[in-house]
mmCIF file of C-alpha atoms in Angstrom:
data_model
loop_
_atom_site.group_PDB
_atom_site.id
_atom_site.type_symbol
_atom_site.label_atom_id
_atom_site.label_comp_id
_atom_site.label_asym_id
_atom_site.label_seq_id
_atom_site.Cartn_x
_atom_site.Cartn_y
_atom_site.Cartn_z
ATOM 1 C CA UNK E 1 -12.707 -13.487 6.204
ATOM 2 C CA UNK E 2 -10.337 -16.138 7.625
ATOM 3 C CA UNK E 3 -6.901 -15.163 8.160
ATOM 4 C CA UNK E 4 -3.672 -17.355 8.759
ATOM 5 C CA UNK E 5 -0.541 -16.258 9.945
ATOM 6 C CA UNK E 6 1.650 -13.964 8.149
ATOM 7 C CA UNK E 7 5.018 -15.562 9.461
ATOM 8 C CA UNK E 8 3.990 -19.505 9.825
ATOM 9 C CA UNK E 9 0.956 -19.743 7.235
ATOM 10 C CA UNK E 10 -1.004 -21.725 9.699
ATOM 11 C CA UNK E 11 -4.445 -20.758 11.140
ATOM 12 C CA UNK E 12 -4.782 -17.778 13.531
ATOM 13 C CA UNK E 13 -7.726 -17.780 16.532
ATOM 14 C CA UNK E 14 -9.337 -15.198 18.045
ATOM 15 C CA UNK E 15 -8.427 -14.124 21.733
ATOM 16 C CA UNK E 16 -11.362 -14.403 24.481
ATOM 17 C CA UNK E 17 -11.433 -10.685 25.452
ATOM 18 C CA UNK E 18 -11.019 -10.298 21.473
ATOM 19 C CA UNK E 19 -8.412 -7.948 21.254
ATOM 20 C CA UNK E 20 -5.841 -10.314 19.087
ATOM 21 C CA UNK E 21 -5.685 -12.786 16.454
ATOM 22 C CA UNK E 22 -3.057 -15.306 17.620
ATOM 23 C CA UNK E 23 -1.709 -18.913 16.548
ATOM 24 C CA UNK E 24 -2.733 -22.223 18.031
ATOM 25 C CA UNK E 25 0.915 -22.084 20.117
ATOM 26 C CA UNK E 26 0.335 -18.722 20.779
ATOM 27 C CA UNK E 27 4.011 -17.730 19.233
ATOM 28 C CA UNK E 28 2.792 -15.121 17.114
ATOM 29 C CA UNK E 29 -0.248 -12.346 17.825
ATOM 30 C CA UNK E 30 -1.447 -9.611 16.214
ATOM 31 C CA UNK E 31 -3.441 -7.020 17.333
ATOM 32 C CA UNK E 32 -7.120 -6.245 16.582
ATOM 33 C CA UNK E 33 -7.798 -2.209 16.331
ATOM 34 C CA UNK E 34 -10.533 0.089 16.091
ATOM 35 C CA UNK E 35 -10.436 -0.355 12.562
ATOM 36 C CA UNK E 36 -8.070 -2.627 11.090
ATOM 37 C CA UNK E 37 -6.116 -5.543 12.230
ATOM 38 C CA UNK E 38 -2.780 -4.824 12.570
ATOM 39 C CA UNK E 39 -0.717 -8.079 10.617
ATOM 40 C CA UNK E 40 2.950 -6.535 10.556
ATOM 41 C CA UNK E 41 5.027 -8.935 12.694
ATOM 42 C CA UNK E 42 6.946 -7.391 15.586
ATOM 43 C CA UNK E 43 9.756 -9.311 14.394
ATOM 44 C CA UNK E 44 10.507 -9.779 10.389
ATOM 45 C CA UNK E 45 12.168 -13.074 9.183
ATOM 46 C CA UNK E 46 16.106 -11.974 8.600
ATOM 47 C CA UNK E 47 15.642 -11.874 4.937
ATOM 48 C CA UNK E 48 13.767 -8.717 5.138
ATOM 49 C CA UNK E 49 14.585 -7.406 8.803
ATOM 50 C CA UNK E 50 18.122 -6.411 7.553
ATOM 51 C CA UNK E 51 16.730 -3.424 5.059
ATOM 52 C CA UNK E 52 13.842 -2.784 7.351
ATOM 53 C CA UNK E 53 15.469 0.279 8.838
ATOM 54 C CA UNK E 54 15.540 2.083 5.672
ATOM 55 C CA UNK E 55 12.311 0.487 4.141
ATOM 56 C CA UNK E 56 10.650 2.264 7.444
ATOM 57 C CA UNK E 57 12.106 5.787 7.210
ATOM 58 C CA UNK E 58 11.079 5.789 3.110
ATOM 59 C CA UNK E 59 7.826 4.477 4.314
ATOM 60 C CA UNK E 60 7.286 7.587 6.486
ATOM 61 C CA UNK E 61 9.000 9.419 4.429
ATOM 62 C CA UNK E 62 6.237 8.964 1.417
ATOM 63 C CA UNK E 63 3.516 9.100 4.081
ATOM 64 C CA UNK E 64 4.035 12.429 4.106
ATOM 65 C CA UNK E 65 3.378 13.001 0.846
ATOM 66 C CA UNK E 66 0.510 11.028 0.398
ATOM 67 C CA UNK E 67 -1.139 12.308 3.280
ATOM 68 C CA UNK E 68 -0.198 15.816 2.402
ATOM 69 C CA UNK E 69 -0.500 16.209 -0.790
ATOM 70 C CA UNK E 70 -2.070 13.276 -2.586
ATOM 71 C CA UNK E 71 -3.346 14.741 -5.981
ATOM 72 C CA UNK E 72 0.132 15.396 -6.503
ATOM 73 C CA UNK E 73 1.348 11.898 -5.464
ATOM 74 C CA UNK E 74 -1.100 9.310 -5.851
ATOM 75 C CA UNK E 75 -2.821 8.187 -9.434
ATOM 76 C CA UNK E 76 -5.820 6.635 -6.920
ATOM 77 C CA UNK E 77 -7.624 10.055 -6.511
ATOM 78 C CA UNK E 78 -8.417 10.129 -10.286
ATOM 79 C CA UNK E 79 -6.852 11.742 -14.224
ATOM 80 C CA UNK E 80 -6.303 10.256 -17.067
ATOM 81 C CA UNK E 81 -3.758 7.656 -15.054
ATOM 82 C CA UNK E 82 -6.409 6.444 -13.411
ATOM 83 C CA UNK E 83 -9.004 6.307 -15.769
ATOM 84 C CA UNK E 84 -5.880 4.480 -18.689
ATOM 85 C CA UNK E 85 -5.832 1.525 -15.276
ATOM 86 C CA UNK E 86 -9.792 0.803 -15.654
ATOM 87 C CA UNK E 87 -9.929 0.309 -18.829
ATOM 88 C CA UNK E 88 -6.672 -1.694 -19.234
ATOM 89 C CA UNK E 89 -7.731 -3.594 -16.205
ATOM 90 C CA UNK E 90 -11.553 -3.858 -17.087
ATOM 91 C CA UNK E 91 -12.629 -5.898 -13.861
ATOM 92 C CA UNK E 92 -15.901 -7.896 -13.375
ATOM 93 C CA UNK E 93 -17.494 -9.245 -10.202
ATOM 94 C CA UNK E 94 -15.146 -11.092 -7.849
ATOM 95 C CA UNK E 95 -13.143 -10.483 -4.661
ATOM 96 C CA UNK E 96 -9.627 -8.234 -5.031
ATOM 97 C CA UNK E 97 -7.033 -7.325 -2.698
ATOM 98 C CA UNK E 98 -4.891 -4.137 -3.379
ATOM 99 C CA UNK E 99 -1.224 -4.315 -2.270
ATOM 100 C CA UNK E 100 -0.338 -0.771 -1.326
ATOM 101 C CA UNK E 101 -3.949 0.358 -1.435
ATOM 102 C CA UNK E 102 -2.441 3.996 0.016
ATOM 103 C CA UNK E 103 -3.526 5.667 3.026
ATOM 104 C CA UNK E 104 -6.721 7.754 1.736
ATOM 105 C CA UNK E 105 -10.326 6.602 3.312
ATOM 106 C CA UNK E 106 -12.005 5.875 -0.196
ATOM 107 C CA UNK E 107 -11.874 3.433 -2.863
ATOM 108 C CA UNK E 108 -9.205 4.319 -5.755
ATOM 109 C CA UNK E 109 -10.800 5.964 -8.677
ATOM 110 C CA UNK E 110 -9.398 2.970 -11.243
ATOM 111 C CA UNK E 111 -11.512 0.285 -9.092
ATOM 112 C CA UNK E 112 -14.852 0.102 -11.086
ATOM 113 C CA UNK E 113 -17.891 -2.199 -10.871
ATOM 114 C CA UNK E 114 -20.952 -2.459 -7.973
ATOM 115 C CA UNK E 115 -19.856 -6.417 -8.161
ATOM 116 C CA UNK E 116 -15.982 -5.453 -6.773
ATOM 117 C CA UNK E 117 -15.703 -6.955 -3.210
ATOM 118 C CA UNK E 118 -12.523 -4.436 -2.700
ATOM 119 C CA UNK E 119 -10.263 -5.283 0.137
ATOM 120 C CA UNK E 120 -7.187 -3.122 0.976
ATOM 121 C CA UNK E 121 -3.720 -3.916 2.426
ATOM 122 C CA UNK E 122 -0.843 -1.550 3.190
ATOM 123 C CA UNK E 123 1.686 -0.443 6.167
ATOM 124 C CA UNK E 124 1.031 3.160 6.320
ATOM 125 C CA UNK E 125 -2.487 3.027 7.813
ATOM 126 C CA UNK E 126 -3.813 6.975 7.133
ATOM 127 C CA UNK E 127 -7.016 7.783 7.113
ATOM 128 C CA UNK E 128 -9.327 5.801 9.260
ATOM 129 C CA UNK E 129 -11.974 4.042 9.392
ATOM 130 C CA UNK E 130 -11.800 3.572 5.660
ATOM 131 C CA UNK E 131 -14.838 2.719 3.076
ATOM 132 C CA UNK E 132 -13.513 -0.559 2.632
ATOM 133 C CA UNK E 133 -11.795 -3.750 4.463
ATOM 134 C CA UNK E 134 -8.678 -2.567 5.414
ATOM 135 C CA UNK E 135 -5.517 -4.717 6.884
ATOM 136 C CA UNK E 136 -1.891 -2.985 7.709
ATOM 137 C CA UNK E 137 0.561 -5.776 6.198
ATOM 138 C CA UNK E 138 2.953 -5.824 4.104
ATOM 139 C CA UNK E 139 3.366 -7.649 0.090
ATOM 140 C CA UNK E 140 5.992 -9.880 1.503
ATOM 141 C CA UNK E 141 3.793 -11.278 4.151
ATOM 142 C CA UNK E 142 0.278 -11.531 3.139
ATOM 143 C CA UNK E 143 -2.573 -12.514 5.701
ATOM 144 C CA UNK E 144 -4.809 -14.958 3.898
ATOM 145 C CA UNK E 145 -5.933 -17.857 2.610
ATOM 146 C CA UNK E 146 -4.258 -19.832 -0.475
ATOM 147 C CA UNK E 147 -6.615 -18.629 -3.639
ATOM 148 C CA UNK E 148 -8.500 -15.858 -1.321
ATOM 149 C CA UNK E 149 -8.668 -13.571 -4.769
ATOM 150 C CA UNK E 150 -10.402 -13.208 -7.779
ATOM 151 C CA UNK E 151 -7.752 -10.173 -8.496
ATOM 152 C CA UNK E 152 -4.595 -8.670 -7.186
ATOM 153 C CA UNK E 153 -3.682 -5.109 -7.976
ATOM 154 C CA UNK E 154 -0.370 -3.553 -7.311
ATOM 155 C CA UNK E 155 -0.454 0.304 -8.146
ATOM 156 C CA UNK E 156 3.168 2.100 -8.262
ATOM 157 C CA UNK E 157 3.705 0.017 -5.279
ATOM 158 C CA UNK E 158 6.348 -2.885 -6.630
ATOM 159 C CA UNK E 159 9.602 -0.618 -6.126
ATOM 160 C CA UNK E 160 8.600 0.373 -3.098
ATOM 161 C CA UNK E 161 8.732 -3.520 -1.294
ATOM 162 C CA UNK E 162 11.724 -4.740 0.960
ATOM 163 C CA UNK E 163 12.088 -7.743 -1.382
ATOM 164 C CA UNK E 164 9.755 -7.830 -5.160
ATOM 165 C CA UNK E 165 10.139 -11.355 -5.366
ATOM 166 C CA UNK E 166 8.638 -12.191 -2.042
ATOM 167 C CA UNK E 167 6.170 -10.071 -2.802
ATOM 168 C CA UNK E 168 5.315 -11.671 -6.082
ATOM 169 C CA UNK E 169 5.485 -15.416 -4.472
ATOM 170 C CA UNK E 170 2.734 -14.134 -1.858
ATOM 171 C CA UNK E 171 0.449 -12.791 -5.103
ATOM 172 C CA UNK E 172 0.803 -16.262 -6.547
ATOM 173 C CA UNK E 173 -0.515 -17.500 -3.612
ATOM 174 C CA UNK E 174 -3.421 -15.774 -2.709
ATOM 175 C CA UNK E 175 -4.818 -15.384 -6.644
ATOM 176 C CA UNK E 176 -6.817 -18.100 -7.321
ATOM 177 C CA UNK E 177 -6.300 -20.596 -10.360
ATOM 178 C CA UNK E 178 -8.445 -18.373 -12.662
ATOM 179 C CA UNK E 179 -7.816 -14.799 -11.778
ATOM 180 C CA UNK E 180 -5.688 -11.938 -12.897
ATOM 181 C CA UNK E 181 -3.042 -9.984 -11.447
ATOM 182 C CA UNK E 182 -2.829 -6.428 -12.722
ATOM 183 C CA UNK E 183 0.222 -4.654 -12.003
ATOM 184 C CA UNK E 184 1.329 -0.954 -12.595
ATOM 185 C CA UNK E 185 4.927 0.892 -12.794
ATOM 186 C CA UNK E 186 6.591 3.710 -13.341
ATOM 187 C CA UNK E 187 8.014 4.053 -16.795
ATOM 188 C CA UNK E 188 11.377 2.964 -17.704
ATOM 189 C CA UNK E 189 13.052 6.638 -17.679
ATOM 190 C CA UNK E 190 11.743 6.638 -14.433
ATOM 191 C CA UNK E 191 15.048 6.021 -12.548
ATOM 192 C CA UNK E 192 17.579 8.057 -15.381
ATOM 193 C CA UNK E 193 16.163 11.402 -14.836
ATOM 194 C CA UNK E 194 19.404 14.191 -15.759
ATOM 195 C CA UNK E 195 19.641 17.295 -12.561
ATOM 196 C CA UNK E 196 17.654 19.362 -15.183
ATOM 197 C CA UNK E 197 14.560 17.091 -15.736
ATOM 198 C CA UNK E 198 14.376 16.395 -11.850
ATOM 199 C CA UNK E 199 14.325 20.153 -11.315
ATOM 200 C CA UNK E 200 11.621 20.812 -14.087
ATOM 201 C CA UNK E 201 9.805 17.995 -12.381
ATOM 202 C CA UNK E 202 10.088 19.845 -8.908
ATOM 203 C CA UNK E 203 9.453 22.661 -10.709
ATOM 204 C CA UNK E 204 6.331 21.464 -11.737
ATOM 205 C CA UNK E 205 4.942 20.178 -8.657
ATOM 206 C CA UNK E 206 4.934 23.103 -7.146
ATOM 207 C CA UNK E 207 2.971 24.629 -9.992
ATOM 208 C CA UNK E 208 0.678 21.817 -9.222
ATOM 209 C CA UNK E 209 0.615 22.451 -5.476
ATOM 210 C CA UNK E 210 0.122 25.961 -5.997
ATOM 211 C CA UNK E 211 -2.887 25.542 -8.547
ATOM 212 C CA UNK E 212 -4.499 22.580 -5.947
ATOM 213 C CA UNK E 213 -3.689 23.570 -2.872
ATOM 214 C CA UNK E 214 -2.509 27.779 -2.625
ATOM 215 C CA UNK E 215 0.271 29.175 -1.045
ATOM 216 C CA UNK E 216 -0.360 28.403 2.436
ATOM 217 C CA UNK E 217 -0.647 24.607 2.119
ATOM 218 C CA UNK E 218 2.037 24.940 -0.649
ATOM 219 C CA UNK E 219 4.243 26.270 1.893
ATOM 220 C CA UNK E 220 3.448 23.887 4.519
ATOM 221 C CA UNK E 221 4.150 20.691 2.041
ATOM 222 C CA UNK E 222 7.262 21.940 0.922
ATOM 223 C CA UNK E 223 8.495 22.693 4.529
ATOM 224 C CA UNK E 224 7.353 19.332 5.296
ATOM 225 C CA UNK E 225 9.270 17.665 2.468
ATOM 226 C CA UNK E 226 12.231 19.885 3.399
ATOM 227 C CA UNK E 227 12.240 18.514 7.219
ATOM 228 C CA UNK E 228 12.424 14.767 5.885
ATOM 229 C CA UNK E 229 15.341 12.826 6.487
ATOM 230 C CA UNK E 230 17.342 10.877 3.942
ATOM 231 C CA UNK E 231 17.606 7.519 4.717
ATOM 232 C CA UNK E 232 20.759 6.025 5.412
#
């Protein structure tokens, strides 16, 4: 796969000793890892460095409970979510990119079809090496090629950008002329939960964590969601 420049758009190169993908001028690199290429600028244009600070703290903020507990927290491992995305999305051969693919090794469950060339991009990295091509970018600044993708797919993952309309400039980008973009949210009472429906939903995920997980996990993901800072 070619790549170009998150920042600039223009063509990246290989280093000799192959440890970075940089541009012609050599203004901008990023690194090459074990396992993924690592495409997050060390230095975001101002219109999204200014909410970065939060952005970052919510983004390891959530890591912990995807890493920790993600049957509770992500729709990717599988249920009736999951299963309601493939058919709605019903995909057929092509190449697709995932914005916010998650940080779990494996494939989400509502990706179906052998002919799927499944590529994933997200900033929490996770579990590694992963069964699939993986990049750590962000929506806002996408890695490839103009009309690189039969389908785009963004999961839950809108709400959680630094700017939405960046992100969806980027996804008209990289979709080619013919493809699809598929796009799940949250519902629309989503955001005007009332004290008591937010603590029968708490309520409720601990049920869940107890059923899934047992007490001792339990305990430790709720002490780890306790320790989490609010960002400010």
């Amino acid at each position: 796969m070619e790549f170009l420049c998150p920042i600039t758009k223009k063509e990246l190169f290989s280093t000799e000793d192959g440890a970075f993908l940089v541009t012609n001028d050599g203004s901008h690199q990023y690194p090459i890892r074990n396992d993924f290429i690592d495409f997050i600028p060390t230095s975001l244009p101002e219109s999204l460095s200014a909410k970065k600070g939060v952005w970052d703290a919510l983004q390891k903020n959530g890591e912990v409970s995807y890493c920790m507990a993600p049957e509770l927290n992500l729709f990717s491992v599988g249920g009736s979510m999951a299963q309601s995305f493939k058919e709605f999305m019903r995909l057929d051969a092509g190449k697709l990119l995932e914005i916010g693919c998650g940080p779990l090794s494996c494939i989400p469950k509502y990706i179906g079809g052998s002919e799927i060339r499944y590529v994933g991009v997200d900033p929490i990295v996770g579990v590694v090496p992963k069964e699939f091509d993986y990049y750590r970018c962000i929506g806002e600044l996408l890695p490839f090629k103009d009309a690189s993708f039969d389908y785009v797919v963004l999961s839950s993952c809108l709400d959680h950008m630094i700017d939405y309309r960046a992100v969806i400039k980027e996804v008209s980008r990289v979709v080619n002329k013919n493809g699809a973009v598929y796009l799940s949210i949250d519902d629309a009472e989503h955001g005007k939960a009332t004290f008591i429906g937010n603590v029968m939903k708490s309520l409720n995920q601990v049920y869940q964590s107890l059923r899934e997980y047992g007490v001792y996990k339990t305990f430790k993901y709720l002490y780890s969601l306790f320790k989490l800072k609010k960002p400010k």
